Short mmCIF file of C-alpha atoms in Angstrom, two decimals:
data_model
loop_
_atom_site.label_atom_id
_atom_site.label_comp_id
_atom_site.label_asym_id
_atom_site.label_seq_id
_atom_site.Cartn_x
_atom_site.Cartn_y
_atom_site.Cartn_z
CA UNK A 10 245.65 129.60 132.84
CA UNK A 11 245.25 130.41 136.45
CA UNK A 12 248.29 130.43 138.23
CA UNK A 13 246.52 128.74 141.86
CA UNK A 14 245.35 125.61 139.27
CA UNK A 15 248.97 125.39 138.03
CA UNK A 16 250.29 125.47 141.65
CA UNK A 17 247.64 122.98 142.60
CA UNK A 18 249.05 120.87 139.64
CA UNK A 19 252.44 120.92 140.29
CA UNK A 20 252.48 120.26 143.74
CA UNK A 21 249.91 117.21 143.01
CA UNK A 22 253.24 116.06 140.32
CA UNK A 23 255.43 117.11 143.13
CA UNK A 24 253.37 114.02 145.20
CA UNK A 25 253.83 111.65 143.03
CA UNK A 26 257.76 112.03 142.75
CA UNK A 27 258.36 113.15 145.80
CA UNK A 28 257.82 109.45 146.61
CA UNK A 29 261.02 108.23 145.04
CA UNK A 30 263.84 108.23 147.26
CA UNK A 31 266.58 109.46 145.67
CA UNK A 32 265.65 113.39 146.07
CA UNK A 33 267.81 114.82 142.80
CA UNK A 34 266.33 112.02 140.69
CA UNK A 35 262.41 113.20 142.22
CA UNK A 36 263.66 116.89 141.05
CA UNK A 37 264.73 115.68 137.62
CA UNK A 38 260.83 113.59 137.20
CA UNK A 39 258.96 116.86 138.16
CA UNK A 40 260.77 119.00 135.44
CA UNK A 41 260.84 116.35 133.15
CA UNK A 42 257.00 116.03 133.69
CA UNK A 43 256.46 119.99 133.08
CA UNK A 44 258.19 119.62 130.36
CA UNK A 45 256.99 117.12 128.42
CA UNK A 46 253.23 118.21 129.18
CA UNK A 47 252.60 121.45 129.79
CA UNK A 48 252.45 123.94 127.35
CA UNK A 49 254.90 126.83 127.34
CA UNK A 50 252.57 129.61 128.31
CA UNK A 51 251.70 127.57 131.57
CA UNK A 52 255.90 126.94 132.17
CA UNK A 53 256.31 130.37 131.67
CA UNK A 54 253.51 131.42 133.96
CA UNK A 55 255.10 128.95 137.07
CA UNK A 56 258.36 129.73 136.84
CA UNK A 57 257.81 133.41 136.67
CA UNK A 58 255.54 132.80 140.55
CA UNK A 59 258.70 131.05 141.87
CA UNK A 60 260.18 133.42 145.09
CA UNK A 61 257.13 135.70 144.74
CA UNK A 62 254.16 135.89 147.04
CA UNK A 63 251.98 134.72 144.31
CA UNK A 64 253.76 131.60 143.89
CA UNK A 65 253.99 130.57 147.72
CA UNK A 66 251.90 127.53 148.02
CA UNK A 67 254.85 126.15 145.97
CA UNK A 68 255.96 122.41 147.50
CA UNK A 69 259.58 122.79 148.51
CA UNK A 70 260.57 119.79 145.72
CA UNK A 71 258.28 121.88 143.35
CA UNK A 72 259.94 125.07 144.01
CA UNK A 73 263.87 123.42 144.06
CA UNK A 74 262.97 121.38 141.26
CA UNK A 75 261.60 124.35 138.71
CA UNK A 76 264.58 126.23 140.22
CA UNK A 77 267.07 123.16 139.66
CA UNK A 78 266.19 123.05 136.48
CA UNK A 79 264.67 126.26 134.66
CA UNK A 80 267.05 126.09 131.99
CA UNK A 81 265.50 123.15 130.66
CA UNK A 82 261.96 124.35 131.30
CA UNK A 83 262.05 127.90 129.38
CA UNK A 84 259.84 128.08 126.21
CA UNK A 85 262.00 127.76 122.99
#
C-alpha cells in the first residue's frame, strides 16, 4: 500500500484518540487500532517510515504511539 495513504490513515486514527484526555491511554487506542485492523504488511510498512523523511507527516501521538508500542505492533 502507499505509504502517504497509510500516514493519511493513521493520523485520521490519531484524531479520533487524540480526543481522549488521558494521553498514554490515546497512545494505547491508536496501537490497539493498528493492530487489530491493519494487516501486517501495512504495520510493517509504518513503522519502518517512523524517524525517516518519508514518514514525516507523522502526528506526534501517531509517531509516540507506534514508537510506544512497536513491540506489540510487529507482524508475528
Amino acid at each position: 500500500m502507499d505509504l502517504d495513504n497509510l500516514i493519511v490513515m493513521a493520523n485520521r486514527i490519531g484524531l479520533f484518540f487524540a480526543a481522549q484526555p488521558d494521553r498514554d491511554e490515546a497512545m494505547a487506542g491508536i496501537a490497539e487500532h493498528v493492530k487489530k485492523f491493519w494487516e501486517p504488511r501495512m504495520r510493517s510498512q509504518i513503522l519502518a517510515a517512523i524517524g525517516t523523511e518519508a514518514g514525516a507527516g507523522l502526528s506526534e501521538i501517531v509517531a509516540a504511539a507506534l514508537t510506544t508500542h512497536r513491540a506489540m505492533l510487529q507482524p508475528a
